[in-house]
């Protein structure tokens, strides 16, 4: 004897006399234990971020505030606001302490090395990421190995190499050294970034008759703009704050960069007791780095997360 299953009655429309069975649907709420655990974790993480922000921002604000004080206020009331803004501290550091010359030399060195690093590093990274050829992996790992090589071991041979090439105590010699110093990290970073970019656009350009150089400069470089800005910011920070290389390779006082100038300013102003001028010079060297990060912070975050999101 066959038995047929009767289908479950459909819910009736509103207004009919047929009763409708209510079904309890999941509300999607988390259990109270997990919700409490998540709230505790959020409070803890936000507390750590607040402490970290205070540890980073407070010394910067104190240095900026101190640069507008006179020497008596710096030692008499170091944590109080200045009675008035002493802009003569900045003019004294800029003119008398030769911070203007140091600043110009740093802009020339960092600007030239940053452009050279991004151009050469992006070209090398594009070839390593997009083309298969014998020795591809070997060259890539050479760049990776260059990141782990301590610069301290290369100072003495680097000094003799630069001296034999006639580039010692020169702006362009320091630019070439900065480019060589920054290339390993740049190639490592951009190689991973170029691998995340779609290949269909480049293949379409090749089909249309574009050359490799035109495809790279007009198609791939604009697509890699977030990665270029990110690695450019990191290189800018490292090259702007570089002290060891210019100290060894740039001993001419007329061609000193900001880091060398700050050390010389700290020694001279310390003997003179001009601490307000010293803090003004310190803030001068610090402001370009902060401004660069504030302007390009969104592009830095996009460049760091682009590889993880694709």
Coordinates of C-alpha atoms in Angstrom, one line a residue:
X1 CA 0.0 0.0 0.0
X2 CA 1.5 3.3 -1.1
X3 CA 1.5 6.2 1.2
X4 CA 1.9 9.7 -0.1
X5 CA 3.2 12.5 2.1
X6 CA 1.0 15.4 2.3
X7 CA 2.8 18.7 1.7
X8 CA 3.0 21.2 4.5
X9 CA 0.3 23.8 4.2
X10 CA 1.4 27.1 2.7
X11 CA 1.0 30.1 4.9
X12 CA -2.2 31.8 4.1
X13 CA -2.4 35.4 3.1
X14 CA -3.5 38.0 5.7
X15 CA -7.2 38.1 6.2
X16 CA -7.9 34.4 5.7
X17 CA -9.1 32.3 8.5
X18 CA -6.5 29.7 8.2
X19 CA -4.1 29.8 11.1
X20 CA -0.4 30.3 10.3
X21 CA 2.3 28.6 12.3
X22 CA 5.0 30.9 13.4
X23 CA 8.5 29.7 12.9
X24 CA 11.3 31.0 15.1
X25 CA 14.1 32.3 12.8
X26 CA 17.6 32.8 14.0
X27 CA 18.2 36.4 15.0
X28 CA 21.9 36.4 14.3
X29 CA 22.8 37.7 17.7
X30 CA 26.1 36.5 19.2
X31 CA 26.0 34.8 22.6
X32 CA 26.5 37.1 25.5
X33 CA 29.8 35.5 26.5
X34 CA 31.3 36.2 23.0
X35 CA 29.9 39.7 22.9
X36 CA 31.4 40.5 26.3
X37 CA 34.8 39.0 25.2
X38 CA 34.7 41.1 22.0
X39 CA 34.0 44.3 24.0
X40 CA 36.9 43.6 26.4
X41 CA 39.2 43.0 23.5
X42 CA 38.1 46.2 21.8
X43 CA 38.7 48.2 25.0
X44 CA 42.1 46.6 25.4
X45 CA 43.2 47.3 21.8
X46 CA 41.9 50.9 21.8
X47 CA 43.7 51.5 25.1
X48 CA 47.0 50.2 23.6
X49 CA 46.5 52.5 20.6
X50 CA 45.8 55.5 22.8
X51 CA 49.0 54.8 24.9
X52 CA 51.0 54.4 21.7
X53 CA 49.6 57.6 20.2
X54 CA 50.5 59.5 23.4
X55 CA 54.0 58.1 23.4
X56 CA 54.6 59.2 19.8
X57 CA 52.7 62.5 19.6
X58 CA 53.6 64.0 23.0
X59 CA 57.4 64.2 22.3
X60 CA 56.7 65.7 18.9
X61 CA 54.4 68.4 20.3
X62 CA 56.9 69.1 23.1
X63 CA 59.7 69.6 20.6
X64 CA 57.6 72.0 18.5
X65 CA 56.5 73.9 21.6
X66 CA 60.1 74.1 22.9
X67 CA 61.3 75.5 19.6
X68 CA 59.3 78.7 20.3
X69 CA 60.6 79.2 23.8
X70 CA 63.6 81.1 25.1
X71 CA 66.4 79.3 26.9
X72 CA 65.3 80.4 30.3
X73 CA 61.8 79.0 29.8
X74 CA 63.1 75.7 28.5
X75 CA 64.9 75.0 31.8
X76 CA 62.6 77.0 34.1
X77 CA 59.2 75.6 32.9
X78 CA 59.8 72.9 30.4
X79 CA 56.2 71.7 30.3
X80 CA 54.4 75.0 30.1
X81 CA 53.3 76.8 27.0
X82 CA 55.7 79.6 25.7
X83 CA 54.9 83.1 27.0
X84 CA 55.2 84.3 23.3
X85 CA 56.3 82.8 20.1
X86 CA 60.1 83.4 19.6
X87 CA 60.4 83.1 15.8
X88 CA 64.0 84.4 16.1
X89 CA 64.9 80.8 17.2
X90 CA 64.0 79.6 13.7
X91 CA 65.7 82.4 11.9
X92 CA 68.9 81.9 14.0
X93 CA 69.0 78.2 13.2
X94 CA 68.2 78.7 9.5
X95 CA 70.8 81.4 8.9
X96 CA 73.5 81.4 11.5
X97 CA 73.6 77.6 12.0
X98 CA 73.6 77.0 8.2
X99 CA 70.4 74.9 8.3
X100 CA 69.4 76.3 5.0
X101 CA 72.5 74.9 3.3
X102 CA 72.0 71.5 5.0
X103 CA 68.4 71.5 4.0
X104 CA 69.2 72.2 0.3
X105 CA 71.9 69.5 0.2
X106 CA 69.4 67.0 1.7
X107 CA 66.7 67.9 -0.8
X108 CA 69.1 67.5 -3.7
X109 CA 70.5 64.1 -2.5
X110 CA 67.1 62.6 -1.4
X111 CA 65.3 63.9 -4.4
X112 CA 67.8 62.6 -7.0
X113 CA 68.2 59.2 -5.2
X114 CA 64.4 58.8 -4.7
X115 CA 63.7 59.3 -8.4
X116 CA 66.5 57.0 -9.4
X117 CA 65.5 54.3 -6.9
X118 CA 61.8 54.3 -8.1
X119 CA 62.7 54.2 -11.8
X120 CA 65.4 51.5 -11.6
X121 CA 63.6 49.5 -8.9
X122 CA 60.2 49.5 -10.7
X123 CA 61.8 48.4 -14.0
X124 CA 63.8 45.6 -12.3
X125 CA 60.7 44.5 -10.3
X126 CA 58.5 44.5 -13.4
X127 CA 60.9 42.2 -15.3
X128 CA 61.3 39.8 -12.4
X129 CA 57.5 39.7 -11.8
X130 CA 56.3 39.4 -15.4
X131 CA 59.0 37.5 -17.4
X132 CA 60.4 34.0 -16.9
X133 CA 64.0 33.6 -18.0
X134 CA 67.0 31.6 -16.7
X135 CA 68.3 33.1 -13.5
X136 CA 65.1 34.9 -12.6
X137 CA 64.8 33.4 -9.2
X138 CA 68.6 33.8 -8.6
X139 CA 68.5 37.5 -9.3
X140 CA 65.4 38.0 -7.2
X141 CA 67.1 36.3 -4.2
X142 CA 70.2 38.4 -4.7
X143 CA 68.1 41.5 -4.1
X144 CA 66.4 39.8 -1.1
X145 CA 69.9 38.9 0.3
X146 CA 70.9 42.5 -0.1
X147 CA 68.2 43.5 2.4
X148 CA 69.9 41.3 5.1
X149 CA 73.4 42.5 4.4
X150 CA 74.5 44.9 7.2
X151 CA 75.7 48.2 5.9
X152 CA 78.4 48.3 8.6
X153 CA 80.3 45.6 6.8
X154 CA 80.3 47.5 3.5
X155 CA 81.4 50.9 4.8
X156 CA 85.2 50.4 4.3
X157 CA 85.1 48.8 0.8
X158 CA 82.4 51.3 -0.2
X159 CA 84.6 54.2 0.8
X160 CA 87.5 52.9 -1.3
X161 CA 85.2 52.2 -4.3
X162 CA 83.6 55.7 -4.2
X163 CA 87.1 57.3 -3.7
X164 CA 88.6 55.4 -6.7
X165 CA 85.6 56.5 -8.8
X166 CA 86.3 60.2 -7.9
X167 CA 82.8 60.5 -6.3
X168 CA 83.9 61.1 -2.7
X169 CA 82.5 64.3 -1.0
X170 CA 80.1 64.9 -3.9
X171 CA 76.3 65.2 -4.1
X172 CA 76.0 62.8 -7.1
X173 CA 78.3 60.2 -5.5
X174 CA 76.0 60.2 -2.5
X175 CA 73.0 59.9 -4.7
X176 CA 74.4 56.8 -6.4
X177 CA 75.2 55.2 -3.0
X178 CA 71.6 55.9 -1.7
X179 CA 70.2 54.3 -4.9
X180 CA 72.2 51.2 -4.4
X181 CA 71.4 51.1 -0.7
X182 CA 67.6 51.4 -1.3
X183 CA 67.2 49.1 -4.4
X184 CA 67.0 45.7 -2.6
X185 CA 63.9 46.7 -0.5
X186 CA 62.3 48.5 -3.5
X187 CA 62.7 45.5 -5.8
X188 CA 61.4 43.1 -3.2
X189 CA 58.4 45.3 -2.4
X190 CA 57.4 46.1 -6.0
X191 CA 58.0 42.6 -7.4
X192 CA 55.2 41.3 -5.1
X193 CA 53.1 44.3 -6.1
X194 CA 53.5 43.8 -9.8
X195 CA 52.4 40.1 -9.5
X196 CA 49.0 41.2 -8.1
X197 CA 48.3 43.4 -11.2
X198 CA 46.1 41.9 -13.9
X199 CA 47.9 40.6 -17.0
X200 CA 45.0 41.0 -19.4
X201 CA 45.6 44.8 -19.8
X202 CA 49.3 44.3 -20.7
X203 CA 48.4 41.5 -23.1
X204 CA 45.8 43.7 -24.8
X205 CA 48.4 46.4 -25.2
X206 CA 50.8 43.9 -26.8
X207 CA 48.1 42.8 -29.2
X208 CA 47.5 46.5 -30.2
X209 CA 51.2 46.8 -31.0
X210 CA 52.6 48.5 -28.0
X211 CA 56.2 47.9 -27.2
X212 CA 57.5 46.6 -23.8
X213 CA 58.7 50.1 -22.8
X214 CA 55.4 51.8 -23.7
X215 CA 53.4 49.1 -22.0
X216 CA 55.5 49.6 -18.8
X217 CA 55.5 53.4 -18.6
X218 CA 52.0 54.1 -19.9
X219 CA 50.0 51.1 -18.5
X220 CA 51.8 49.2 -15.7
X221 CA 53.3 52.2 -13.9
X222 CA 49.9 54.1 -13.5
X223 CA 48.4 50.8 -12.3
X224 CA 51.2 50.4 -9.8
X225 CA 50.9 54.0 -8.5
X226 CA 49.8 53.0 -4.9
X227 CA 52.8 50.6 -4.6
X228 CA 55.2 53.2 -5.9
X229 CA 53.9 55.8 -3.5
X230 CA 54.2 53.4 -0.6
X231 CA 57.7 52.3 -1.3
X232 CA 58.6 55.9 -2.1
X233 CA 57.5 57.1 1.3
X234 CA 59.6 54.3 3.0
X235 CA 62.6 55.2 1.0
X236 CA 62.1 58.9 1.6
X237 CA 62.1 58.2 5.4
X238 CA 65.2 56.1 5.3
X239 CA 67.2 58.4 3.0
X240 CA 66.1 61.6 4.8
X241 CA 67.2 60.2 8.2
X242 CA 70.4 58.5 6.9
X243 CA 73.4 59.4 8.9
X244 CA 76.0 56.7 8.6
X245 CA 76.6 56.8 4.9
X246 CA 77.0 60.6 4.6
X247 CA 79.2 60.6 7.6
X248 CA 81.7 58.2 5.9
X249 CA 81.3 59.4 2.3
X250 CA 80.6 63.1 2.7
X251 CA 83.2 64.8 4.9
X252 CA 83.1 68.2 3.2
X253 CA 81.4 70.7 5.6
X254 CA 79.9 72.6 2.7
X255 CA 78.1 69.5 1.4
X256 CA 76.7 68.1 4.7
X257 CA 73.2 66.9 4.8
X258 CA 70.6 67.6 7.6
X259 CA 71.6 64.7 9.8
X260 CA 75.2 65.8 9.8
X261 CA 74.1 69.4 10.3
X262 CA 72.0 68.5 13.3
X263 CA 74.9 66.7 15.0
X264 CA 77.1 69.7 14.3
X265 CA 74.4 72.0 15.6
X266 CA 73.9 70.0 18.7
X267 CA 77.6 70.3 19.5
X268 CA 78.0 74.0 18.7
X269 CA 74.7 75.1 20.3
X270 CA 75.3 72.9 23.3
X271 CA 78.6 74.8 24.0
X272 CA 76.9 78.1 23.4
X273 CA 73.8 77.3 25.5
X274 CA 71.5 78.0 22.6
X275 CA 69.0 75.2 23.2
X276 CA 66.1 77.0 21.6
X277 CA 68.0 77.2 18.3
X278 CA 68.8 73.5 18.6
X279 CA 65.2 72.6 19.0
X280 CA 64.2 74.9 16.1
X281 CA 66.7 73.1 13.9
X282 CA 65.4 69.7 15.1
X283 CA 61.8 70.7 14.1
X284 CA 63.0 71.9 10.7
X285 CA 64.4 68.5 9.9
X286 CA 61.4 66.7 11.3
X287 CA 58.6 68.6 9.5
X288 CA 59.2 67.4 5.9
X289 CA 58.9 63.8 7.0
X290 CA 55.7 64.4 8.8
X291 CA 54.2 66.5 6.0
X292 CA 55.1 63.7 3.4
X293 CA 53.3 61.1 5.5
X294 CA 50.2 63.2 6.2
X295 CA 49.8 64.0 2.5
X296 CA 50.3 60.5 1.2
X297 CA 49.0 58.4 4.1
X298 CA 46.0 57.1 2.1
X299 CA 48.2 56.0 -0.7
X300 CA 50.5 54.3 1.7
X301 CA 47.7 52.2 3.2
X302 CA 46.4 51.3 -0.3
X303 CA 49.8 50.2 -1.4
X304 CA 50.3 48.0 1.7
X305 CA 46.9 46.4 1.5
X306 CA 46.6 46.0 -2.3
X307 CA 48.5 42.7 -2.4
X308 CA 46.4 41.2 0.4
X309 CA 43.0 42.3 -1.1
X310 CA 43.6 40.8 -4.6

